[in-house]
mmCIF file with all atom_site columns, C-alpha atoms in Angstrom:
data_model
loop_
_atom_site.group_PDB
_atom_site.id
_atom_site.type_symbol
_atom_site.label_atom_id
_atom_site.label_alt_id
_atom_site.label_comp_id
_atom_site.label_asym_id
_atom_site.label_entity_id
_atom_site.label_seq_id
_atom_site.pdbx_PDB_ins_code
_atom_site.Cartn_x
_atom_site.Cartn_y
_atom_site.Cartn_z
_atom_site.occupancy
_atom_site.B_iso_or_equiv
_atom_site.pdbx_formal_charge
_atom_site.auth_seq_id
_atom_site.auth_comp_id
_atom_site.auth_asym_id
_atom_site.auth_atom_id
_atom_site.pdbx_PDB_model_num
ATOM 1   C CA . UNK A 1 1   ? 2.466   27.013  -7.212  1.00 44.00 ? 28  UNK A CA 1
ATOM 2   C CA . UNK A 1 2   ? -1.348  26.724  -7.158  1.00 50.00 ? 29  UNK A CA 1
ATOM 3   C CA . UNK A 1 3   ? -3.105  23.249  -6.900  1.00 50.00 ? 30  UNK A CA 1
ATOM 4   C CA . UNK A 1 4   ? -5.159  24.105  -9.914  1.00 53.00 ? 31  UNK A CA 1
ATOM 5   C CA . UNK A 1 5   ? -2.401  24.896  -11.980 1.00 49.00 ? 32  UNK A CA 1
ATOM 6   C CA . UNK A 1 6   ? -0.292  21.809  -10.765 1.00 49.00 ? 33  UNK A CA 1
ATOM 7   C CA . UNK A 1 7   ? -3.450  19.532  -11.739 1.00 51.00 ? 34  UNK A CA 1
ATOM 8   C CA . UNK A 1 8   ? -3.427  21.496  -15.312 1.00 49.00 ? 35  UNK A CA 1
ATOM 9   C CA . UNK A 1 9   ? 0.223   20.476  -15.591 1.00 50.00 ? 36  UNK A CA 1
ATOM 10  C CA . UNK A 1 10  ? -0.102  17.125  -14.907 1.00 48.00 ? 37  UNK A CA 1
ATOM 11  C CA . UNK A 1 11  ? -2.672  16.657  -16.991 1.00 48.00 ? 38  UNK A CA 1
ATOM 12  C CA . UNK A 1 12  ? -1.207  17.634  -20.233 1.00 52.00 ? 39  UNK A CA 1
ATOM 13  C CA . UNK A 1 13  ? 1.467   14.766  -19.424 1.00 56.00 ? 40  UNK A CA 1
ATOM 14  C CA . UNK A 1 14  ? 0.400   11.513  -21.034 1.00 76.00 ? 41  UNK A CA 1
ATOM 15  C CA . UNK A 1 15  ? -1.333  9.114   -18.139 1.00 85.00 ? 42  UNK A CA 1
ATOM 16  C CA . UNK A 1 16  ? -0.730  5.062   -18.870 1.00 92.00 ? 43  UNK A CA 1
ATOM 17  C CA . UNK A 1 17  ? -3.038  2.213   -17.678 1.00 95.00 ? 44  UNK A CA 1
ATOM 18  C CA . UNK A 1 18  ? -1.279  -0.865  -16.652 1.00 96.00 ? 45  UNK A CA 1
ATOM 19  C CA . UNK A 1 19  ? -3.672  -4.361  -15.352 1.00 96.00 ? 46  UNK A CA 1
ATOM 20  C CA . UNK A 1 20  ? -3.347  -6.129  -12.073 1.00 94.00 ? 47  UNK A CA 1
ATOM 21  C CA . UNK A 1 21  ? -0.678  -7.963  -11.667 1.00 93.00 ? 48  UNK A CA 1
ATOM 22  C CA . UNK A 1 22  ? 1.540   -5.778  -14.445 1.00 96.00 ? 49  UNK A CA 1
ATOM 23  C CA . UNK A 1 23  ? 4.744   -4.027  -13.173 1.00 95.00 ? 50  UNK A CA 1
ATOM 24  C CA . UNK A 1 24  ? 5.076   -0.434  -14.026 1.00 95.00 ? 51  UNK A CA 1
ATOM 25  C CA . UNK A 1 25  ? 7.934   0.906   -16.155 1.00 93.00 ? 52  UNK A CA 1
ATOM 26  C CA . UNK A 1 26  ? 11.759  1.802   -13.988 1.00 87.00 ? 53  UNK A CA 1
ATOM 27  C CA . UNK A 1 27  ? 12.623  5.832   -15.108 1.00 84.00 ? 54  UNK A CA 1
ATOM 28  C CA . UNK A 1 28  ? 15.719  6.896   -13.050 1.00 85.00 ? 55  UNK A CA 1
ATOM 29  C CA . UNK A 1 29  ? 14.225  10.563  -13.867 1.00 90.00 ? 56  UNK A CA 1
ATOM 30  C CA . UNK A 1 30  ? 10.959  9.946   -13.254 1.00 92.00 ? 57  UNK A CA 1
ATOM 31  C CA . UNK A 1 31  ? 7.995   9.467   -10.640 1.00 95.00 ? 58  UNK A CA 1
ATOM 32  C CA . UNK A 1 32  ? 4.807   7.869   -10.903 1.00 96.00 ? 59  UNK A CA 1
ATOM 33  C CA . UNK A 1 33  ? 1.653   9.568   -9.391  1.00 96.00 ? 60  UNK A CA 1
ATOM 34  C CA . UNK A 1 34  ? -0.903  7.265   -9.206  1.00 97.00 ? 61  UNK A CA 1
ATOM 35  C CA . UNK A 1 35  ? -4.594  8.494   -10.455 1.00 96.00 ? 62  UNK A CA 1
ATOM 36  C CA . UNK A 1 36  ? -6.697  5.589   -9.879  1.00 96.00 ? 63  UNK A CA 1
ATOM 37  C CA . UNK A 1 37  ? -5.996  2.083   -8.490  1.00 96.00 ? 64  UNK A CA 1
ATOM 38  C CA . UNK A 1 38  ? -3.892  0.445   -5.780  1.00 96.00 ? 65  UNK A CA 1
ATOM 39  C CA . UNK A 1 39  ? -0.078  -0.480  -6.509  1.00 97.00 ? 66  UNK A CA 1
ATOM 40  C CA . UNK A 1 40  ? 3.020   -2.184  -4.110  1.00 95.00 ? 67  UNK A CA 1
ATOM 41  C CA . UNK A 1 41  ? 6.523   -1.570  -4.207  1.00 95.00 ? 68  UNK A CA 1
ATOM 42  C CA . UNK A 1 42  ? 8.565   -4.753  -3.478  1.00 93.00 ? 69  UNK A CA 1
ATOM 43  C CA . UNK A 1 43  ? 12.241  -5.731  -3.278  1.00 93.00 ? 70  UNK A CA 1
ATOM 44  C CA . UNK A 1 44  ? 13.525  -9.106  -2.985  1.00 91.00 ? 71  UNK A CA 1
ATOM 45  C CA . UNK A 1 45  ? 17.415  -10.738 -1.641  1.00 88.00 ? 72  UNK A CA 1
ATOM 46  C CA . UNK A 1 46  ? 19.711  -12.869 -3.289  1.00 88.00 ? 73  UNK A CA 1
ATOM 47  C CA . UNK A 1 47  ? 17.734  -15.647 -2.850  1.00 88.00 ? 74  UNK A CA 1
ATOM 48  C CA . UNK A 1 48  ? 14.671  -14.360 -4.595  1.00 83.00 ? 75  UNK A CA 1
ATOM 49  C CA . UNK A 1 49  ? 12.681  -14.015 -0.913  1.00 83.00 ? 76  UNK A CA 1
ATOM 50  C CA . UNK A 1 50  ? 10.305  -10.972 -1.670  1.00 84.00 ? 77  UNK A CA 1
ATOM 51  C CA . UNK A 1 51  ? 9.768   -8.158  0.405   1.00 87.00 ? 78  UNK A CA 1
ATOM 52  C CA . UNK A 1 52  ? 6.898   -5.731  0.200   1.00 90.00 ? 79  UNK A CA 1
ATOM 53  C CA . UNK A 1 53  ? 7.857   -1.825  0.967   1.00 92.00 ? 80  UNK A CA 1
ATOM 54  C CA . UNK A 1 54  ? 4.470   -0.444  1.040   1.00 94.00 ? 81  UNK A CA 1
ATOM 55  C CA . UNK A 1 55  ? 1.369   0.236   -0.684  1.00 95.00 ? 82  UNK A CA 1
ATOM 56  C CA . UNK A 1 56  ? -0.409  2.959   -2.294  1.00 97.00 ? 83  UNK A CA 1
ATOM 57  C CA . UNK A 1 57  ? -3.348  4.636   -4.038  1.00 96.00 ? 84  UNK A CA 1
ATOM 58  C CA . UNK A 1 58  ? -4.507  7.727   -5.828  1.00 96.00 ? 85  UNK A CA 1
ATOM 59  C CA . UNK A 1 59  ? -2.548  10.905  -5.223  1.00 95.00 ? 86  UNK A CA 1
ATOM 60  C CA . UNK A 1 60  ? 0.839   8.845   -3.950  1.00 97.00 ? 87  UNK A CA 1
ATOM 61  C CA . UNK A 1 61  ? 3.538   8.867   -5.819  1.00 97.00 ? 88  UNK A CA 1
ATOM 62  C CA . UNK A 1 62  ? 6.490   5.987   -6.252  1.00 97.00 ? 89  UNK A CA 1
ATOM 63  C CA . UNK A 1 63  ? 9.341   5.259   -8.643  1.00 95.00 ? 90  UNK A CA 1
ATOM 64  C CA . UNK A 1 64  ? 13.047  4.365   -8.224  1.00 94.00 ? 91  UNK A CA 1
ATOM 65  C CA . UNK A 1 65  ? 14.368  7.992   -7.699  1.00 94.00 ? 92  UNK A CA 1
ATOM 66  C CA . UNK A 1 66  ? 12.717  7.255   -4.195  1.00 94.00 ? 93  UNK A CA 1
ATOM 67  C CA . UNK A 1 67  ? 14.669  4.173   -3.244  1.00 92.00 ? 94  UNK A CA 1
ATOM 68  C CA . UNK A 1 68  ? 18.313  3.200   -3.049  1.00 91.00 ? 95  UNK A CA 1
ATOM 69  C CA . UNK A 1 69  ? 17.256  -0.637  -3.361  1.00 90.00 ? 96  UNK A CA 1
ATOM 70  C CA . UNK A 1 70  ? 18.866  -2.061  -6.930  1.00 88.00 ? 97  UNK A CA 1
ATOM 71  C CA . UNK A 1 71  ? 15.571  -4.421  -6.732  1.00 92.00 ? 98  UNK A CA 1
ATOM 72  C CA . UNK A 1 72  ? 12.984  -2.799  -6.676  1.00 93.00 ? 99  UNK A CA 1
ATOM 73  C CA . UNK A 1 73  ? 9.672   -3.297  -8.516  1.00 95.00 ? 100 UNK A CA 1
ATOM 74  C CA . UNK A 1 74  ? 5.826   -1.400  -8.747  1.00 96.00 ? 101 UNK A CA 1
ATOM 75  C CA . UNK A 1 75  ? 3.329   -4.010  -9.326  1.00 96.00 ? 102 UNK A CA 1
ATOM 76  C CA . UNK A 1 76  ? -0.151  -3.643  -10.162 1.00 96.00 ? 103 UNK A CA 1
ATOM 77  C CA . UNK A 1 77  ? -2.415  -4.338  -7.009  1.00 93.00 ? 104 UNK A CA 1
ATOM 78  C CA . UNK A 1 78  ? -5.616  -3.531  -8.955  1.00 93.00 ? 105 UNK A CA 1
ATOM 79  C CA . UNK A 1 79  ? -6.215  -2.127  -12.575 1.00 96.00 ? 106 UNK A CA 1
ATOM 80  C CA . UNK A 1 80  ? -4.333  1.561   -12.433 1.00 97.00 ? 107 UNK A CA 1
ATOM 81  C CA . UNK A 1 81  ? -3.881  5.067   -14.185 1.00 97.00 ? 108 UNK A CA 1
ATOM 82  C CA . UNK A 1 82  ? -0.690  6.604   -13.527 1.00 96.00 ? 109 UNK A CA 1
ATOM 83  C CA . UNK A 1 83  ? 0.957   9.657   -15.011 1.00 94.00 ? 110 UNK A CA 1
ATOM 84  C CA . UNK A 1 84  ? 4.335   10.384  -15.317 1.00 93.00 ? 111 UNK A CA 1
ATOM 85  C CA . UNK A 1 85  ? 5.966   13.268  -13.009 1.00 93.00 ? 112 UNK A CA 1
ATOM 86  C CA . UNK A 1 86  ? 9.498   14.382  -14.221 1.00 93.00 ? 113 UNK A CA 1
ATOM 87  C CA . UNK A 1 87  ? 12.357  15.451  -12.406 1.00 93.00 ? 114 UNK A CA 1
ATOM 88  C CA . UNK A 1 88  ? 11.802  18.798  -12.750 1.00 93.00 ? 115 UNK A CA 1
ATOM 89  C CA . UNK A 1 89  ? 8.335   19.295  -11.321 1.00 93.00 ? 116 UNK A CA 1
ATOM 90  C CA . UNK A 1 90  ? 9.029   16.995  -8.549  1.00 93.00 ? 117 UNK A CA 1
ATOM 91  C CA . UNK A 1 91  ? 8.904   20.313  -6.231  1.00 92.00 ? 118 UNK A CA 1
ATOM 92  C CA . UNK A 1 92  ? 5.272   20.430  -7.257  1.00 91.00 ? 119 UNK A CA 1
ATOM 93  C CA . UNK A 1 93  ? 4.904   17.283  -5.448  1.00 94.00 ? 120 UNK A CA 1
ATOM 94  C CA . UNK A 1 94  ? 6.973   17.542  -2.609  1.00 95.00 ? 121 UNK A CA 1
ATOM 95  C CA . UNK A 1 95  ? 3.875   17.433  -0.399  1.00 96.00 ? 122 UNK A CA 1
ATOM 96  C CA . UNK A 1 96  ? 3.652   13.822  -1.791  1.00 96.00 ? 123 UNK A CA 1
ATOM 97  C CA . UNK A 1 97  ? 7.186   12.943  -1.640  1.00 95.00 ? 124 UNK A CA 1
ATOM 98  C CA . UNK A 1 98  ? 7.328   13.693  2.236   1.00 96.00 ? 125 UNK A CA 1
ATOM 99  C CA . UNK A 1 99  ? 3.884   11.781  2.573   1.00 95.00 ? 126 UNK A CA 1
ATOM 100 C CA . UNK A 1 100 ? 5.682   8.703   0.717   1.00 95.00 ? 127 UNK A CA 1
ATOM 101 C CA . UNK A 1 101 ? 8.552   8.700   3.276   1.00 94.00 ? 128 UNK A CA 1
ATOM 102 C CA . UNK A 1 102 ? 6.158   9.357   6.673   1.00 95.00 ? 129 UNK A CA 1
ATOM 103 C CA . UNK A 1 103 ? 4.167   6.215   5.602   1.00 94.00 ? 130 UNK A CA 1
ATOM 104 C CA . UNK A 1 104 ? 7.423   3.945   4.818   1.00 94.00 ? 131 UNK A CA 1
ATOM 105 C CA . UNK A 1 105 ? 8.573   5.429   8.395   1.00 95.00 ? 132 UNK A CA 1
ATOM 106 C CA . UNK A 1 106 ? 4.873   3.974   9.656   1.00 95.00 ? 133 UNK A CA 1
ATOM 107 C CA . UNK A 1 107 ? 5.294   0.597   7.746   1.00 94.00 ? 134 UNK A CA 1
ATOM 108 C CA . UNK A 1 108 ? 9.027   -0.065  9.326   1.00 93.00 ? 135 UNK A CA 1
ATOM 109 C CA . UNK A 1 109 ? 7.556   -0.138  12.878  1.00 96.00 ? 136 UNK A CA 1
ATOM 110 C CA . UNK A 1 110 ? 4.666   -1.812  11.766  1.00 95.00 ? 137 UNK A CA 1
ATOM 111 C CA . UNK A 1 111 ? 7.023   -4.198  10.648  1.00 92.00 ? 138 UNK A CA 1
ATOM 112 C CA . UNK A 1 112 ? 9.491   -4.074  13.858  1.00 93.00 ? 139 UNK A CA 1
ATOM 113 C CA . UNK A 1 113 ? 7.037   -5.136  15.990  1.00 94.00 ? 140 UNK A CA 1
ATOM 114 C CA . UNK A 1 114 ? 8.633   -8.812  17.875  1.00 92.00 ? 141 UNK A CA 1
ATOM 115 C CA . UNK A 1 115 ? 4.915   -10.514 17.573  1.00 96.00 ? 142 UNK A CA 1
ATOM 116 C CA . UNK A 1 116 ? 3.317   -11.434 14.421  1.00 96.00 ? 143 UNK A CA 1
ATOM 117 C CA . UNK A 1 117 ? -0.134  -11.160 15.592  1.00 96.00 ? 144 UNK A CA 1
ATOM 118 C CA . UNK A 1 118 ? 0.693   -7.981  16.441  1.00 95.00 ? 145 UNK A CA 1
ATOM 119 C CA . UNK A 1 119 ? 1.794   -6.995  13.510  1.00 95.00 ? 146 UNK A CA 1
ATOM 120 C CA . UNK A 1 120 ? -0.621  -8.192  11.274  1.00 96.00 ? 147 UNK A CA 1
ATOM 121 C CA . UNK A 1 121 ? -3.341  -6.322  13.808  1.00 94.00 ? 148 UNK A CA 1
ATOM 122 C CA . UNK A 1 122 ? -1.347  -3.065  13.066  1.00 95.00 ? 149 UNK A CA 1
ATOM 123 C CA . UNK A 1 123 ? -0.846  -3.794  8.831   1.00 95.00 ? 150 UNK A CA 1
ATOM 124 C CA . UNK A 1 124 ? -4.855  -4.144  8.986   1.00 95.00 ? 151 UNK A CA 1
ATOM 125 C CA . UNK A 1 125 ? -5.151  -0.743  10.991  1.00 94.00 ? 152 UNK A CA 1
ATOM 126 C CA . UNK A 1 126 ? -2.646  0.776   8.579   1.00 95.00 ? 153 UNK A CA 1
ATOM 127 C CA . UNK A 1 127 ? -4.704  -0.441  5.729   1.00 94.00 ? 154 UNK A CA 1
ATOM 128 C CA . UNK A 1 128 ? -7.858  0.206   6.943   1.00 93.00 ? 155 UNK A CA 1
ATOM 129 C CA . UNK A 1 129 ? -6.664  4.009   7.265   1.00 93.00 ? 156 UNK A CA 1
ATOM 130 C CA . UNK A 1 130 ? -5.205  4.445   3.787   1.00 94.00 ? 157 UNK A CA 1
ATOM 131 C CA . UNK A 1 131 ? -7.784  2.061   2.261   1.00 93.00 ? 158 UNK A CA 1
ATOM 132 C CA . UNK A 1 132 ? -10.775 1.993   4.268   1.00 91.00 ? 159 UNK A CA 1
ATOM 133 C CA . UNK A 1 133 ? -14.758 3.258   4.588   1.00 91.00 ? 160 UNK A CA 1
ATOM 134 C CA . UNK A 1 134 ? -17.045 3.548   6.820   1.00 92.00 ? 161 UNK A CA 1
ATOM 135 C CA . UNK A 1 135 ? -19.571 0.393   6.962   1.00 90.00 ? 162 UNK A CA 1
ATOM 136 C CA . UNK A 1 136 ? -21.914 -0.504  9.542   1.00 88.00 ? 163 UNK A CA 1
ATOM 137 C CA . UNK A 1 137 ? -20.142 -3.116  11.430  1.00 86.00 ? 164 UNK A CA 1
ATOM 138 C CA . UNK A 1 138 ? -16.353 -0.562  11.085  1.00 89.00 ? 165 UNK A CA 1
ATOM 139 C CA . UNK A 1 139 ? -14.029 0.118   8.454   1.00 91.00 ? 166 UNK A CA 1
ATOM 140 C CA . UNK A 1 140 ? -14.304 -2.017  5.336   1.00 90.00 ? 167 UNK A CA 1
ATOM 141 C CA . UNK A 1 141 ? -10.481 -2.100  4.041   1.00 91.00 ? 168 UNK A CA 1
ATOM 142 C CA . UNK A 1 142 ? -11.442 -1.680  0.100   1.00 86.00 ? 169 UNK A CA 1
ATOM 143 C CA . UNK A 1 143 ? -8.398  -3.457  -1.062  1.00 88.00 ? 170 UNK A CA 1
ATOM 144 C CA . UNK A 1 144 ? -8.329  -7.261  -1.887  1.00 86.00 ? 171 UNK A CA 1
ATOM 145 C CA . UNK A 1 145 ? -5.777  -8.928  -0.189  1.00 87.00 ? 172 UNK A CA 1
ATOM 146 C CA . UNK A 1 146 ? -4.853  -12.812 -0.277  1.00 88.00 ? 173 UNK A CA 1
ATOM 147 C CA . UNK A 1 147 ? -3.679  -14.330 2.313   1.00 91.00 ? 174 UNK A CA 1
ATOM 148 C CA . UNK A 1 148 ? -0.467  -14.789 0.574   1.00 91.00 ? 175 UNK A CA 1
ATOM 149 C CA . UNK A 1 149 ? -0.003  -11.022 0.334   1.00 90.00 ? 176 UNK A CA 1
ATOM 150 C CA . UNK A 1 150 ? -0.783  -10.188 3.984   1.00 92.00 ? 177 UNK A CA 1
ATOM 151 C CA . UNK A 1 151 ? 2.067   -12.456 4.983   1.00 93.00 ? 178 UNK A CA 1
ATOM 152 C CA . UNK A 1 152 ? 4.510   -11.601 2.540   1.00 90.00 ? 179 UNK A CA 1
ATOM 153 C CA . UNK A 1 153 ? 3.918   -7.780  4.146   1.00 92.00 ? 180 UNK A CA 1
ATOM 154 C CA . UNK A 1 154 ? 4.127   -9.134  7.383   1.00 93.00 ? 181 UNK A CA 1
ATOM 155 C CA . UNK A 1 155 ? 7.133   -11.583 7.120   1.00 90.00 ? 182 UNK A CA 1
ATOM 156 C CA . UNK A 1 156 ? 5.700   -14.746 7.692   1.00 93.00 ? 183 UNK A CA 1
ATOM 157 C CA . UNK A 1 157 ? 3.876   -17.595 6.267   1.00 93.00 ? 184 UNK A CA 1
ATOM 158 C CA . UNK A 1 158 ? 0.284   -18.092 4.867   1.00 95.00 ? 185 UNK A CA 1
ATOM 159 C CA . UNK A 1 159 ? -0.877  -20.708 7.305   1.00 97.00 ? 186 UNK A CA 1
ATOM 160 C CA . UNK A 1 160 ? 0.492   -17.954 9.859   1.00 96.00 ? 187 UNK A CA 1
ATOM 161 C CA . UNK A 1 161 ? -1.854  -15.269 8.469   1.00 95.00 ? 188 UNK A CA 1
ATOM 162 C CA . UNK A 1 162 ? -4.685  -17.697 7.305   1.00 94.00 ? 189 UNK A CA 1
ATOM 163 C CA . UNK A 1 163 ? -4.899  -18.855 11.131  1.00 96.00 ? 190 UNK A CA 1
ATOM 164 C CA . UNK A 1 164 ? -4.423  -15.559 12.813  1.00 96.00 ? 191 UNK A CA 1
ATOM 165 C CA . UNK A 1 165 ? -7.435  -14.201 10.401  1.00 94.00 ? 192 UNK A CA 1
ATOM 166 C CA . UNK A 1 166 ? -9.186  -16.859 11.385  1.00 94.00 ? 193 UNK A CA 1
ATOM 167 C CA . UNK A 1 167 ? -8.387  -15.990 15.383  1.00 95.00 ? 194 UNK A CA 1
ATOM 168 C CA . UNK A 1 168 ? -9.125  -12.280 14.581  1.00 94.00 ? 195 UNK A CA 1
ATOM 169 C CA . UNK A 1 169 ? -12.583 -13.148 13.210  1.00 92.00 ? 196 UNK A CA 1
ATOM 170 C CA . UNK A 1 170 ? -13.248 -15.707 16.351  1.00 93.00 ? 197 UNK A CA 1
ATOM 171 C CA . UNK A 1 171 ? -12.101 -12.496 18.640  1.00 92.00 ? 198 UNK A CA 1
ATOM 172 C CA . UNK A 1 172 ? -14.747 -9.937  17.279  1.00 91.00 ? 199 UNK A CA 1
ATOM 173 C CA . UNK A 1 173 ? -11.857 -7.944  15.752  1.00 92.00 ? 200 UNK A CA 1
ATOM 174 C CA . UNK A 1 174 ? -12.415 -8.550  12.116  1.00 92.00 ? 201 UNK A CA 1
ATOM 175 C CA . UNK A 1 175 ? -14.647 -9.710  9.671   1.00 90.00 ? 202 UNK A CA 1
ATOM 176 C CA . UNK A 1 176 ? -14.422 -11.429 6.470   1.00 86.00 ? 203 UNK A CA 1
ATOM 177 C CA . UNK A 1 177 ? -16.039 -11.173 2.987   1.00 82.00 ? 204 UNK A CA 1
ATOM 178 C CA . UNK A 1 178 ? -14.691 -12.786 0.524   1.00 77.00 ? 205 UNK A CA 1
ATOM 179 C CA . UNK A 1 179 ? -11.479 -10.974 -0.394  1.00 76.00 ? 206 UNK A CA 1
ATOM 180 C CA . UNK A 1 180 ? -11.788 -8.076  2.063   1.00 84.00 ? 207 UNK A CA 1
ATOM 181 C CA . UNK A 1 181 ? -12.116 -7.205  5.774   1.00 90.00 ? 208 UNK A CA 1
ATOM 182 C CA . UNK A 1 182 ? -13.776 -5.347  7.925   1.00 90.00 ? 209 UNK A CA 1
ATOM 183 C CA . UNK A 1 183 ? -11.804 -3.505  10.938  1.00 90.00 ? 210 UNK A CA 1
ATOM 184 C CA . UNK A 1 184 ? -14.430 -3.420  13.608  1.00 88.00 ? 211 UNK A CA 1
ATOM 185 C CA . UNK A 1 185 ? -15.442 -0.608  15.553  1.00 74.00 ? 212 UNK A CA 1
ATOM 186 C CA . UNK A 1 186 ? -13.818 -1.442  18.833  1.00 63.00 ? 213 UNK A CA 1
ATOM 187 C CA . UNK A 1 187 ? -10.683 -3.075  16.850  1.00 54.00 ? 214 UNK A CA 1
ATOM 188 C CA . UNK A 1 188 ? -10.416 0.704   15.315  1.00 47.00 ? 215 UNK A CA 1
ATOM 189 C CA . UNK A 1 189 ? -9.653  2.226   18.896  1.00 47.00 ? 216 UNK A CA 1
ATOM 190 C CA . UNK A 1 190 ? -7.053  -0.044  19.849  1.00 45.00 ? 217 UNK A CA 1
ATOM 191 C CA . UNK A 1 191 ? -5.327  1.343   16.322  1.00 47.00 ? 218 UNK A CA 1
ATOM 192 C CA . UNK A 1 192 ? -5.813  5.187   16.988  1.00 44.00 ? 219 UNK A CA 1
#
């Protein structure tokens, strides 16, 4: 089917808008294309330890039908629009689908890497790609992030993360404003 005509059917289903920090409706049936804003899929164990599977922006698509995980939650990252793809158009976003499961394949080794500062030097990258423009100094990654957050992703703590920020920004590879970082150039070709 056309792109045109696949945006003309998704538009005539009904699009919600959820606030950060909100969790976005379970439908066994159903997935979520997301049309503006930034959400995470997590999962958590027994003991209520959280795990985060990814993240994801306009154009992606999430829900349950793409997970076997019995926990499993979409929270709100920023404010979002989201509209509601059924089961039976799903082949109109395959494309999507298959783009869903490549970047959960790039997230596990992310995530398999034995270092943490290694890691967390990759998760940056991987945001930077998904998330990022072009500033002066690199690539601003246009999603705020506490520190919290980056270690949750990264399986450790946040004085891990808050002191290997800190050593990244001491090294030249990042910078810091605020809530957001800056890849810089030369950090961006050790990622590629």
């Amino acid at each position: 089917m056309e792109m045109g005509l696949l945006t003309i059917l998704l538009a005539n289903f009904r699009s919600w808008s959820f606030n950060r920090g909100n969790s976005l409706p379970s439908r066994a049936e159903s997935l979520w294309r997301i049309e503006r804003g930034i959400v995470r899929t997590l999962t958590w164990n027994d003991a209520g330890t959280l795990s985060v599977l990814g993240y994801w922006g306009p154009g992606d698509v999430v829900g349950q039908p793409l997970s076997r995980l019995s926990s499993y939650q979409i929270e709100c990252v920023t404010s979002v629009e989201v509209s509601l793809v059924p089961a039976h158009l799903w082949h109109q976003v395959l494309d999507k689908i298959v783009l869903h499961g490549q970047q959960v394949e790039e997230l596990l080794y992310i995530l398999h890497q034995q270092r943490i500062p290694l890691r967390l030097q990759q998760l940056l990258g991987w945001l930077a790609q998904k998330f990022g423009r072009e500033v002066d100094q690199g690539q601003l990654i246009d999603l705020r992030l506490t520190h919290q957050e980056l270690a949750e992703f990264v399986s450790t703590t946040r004085v891990t993360a808050t002191r290997l920020l800190k050593q990244f920004e001491q090294e030249g590879r990042i910078r810091r404003l605020r809530h957001h970082v800056i890849l810089c150039h030369q950090q961006l070709q050790l990622v590629e």
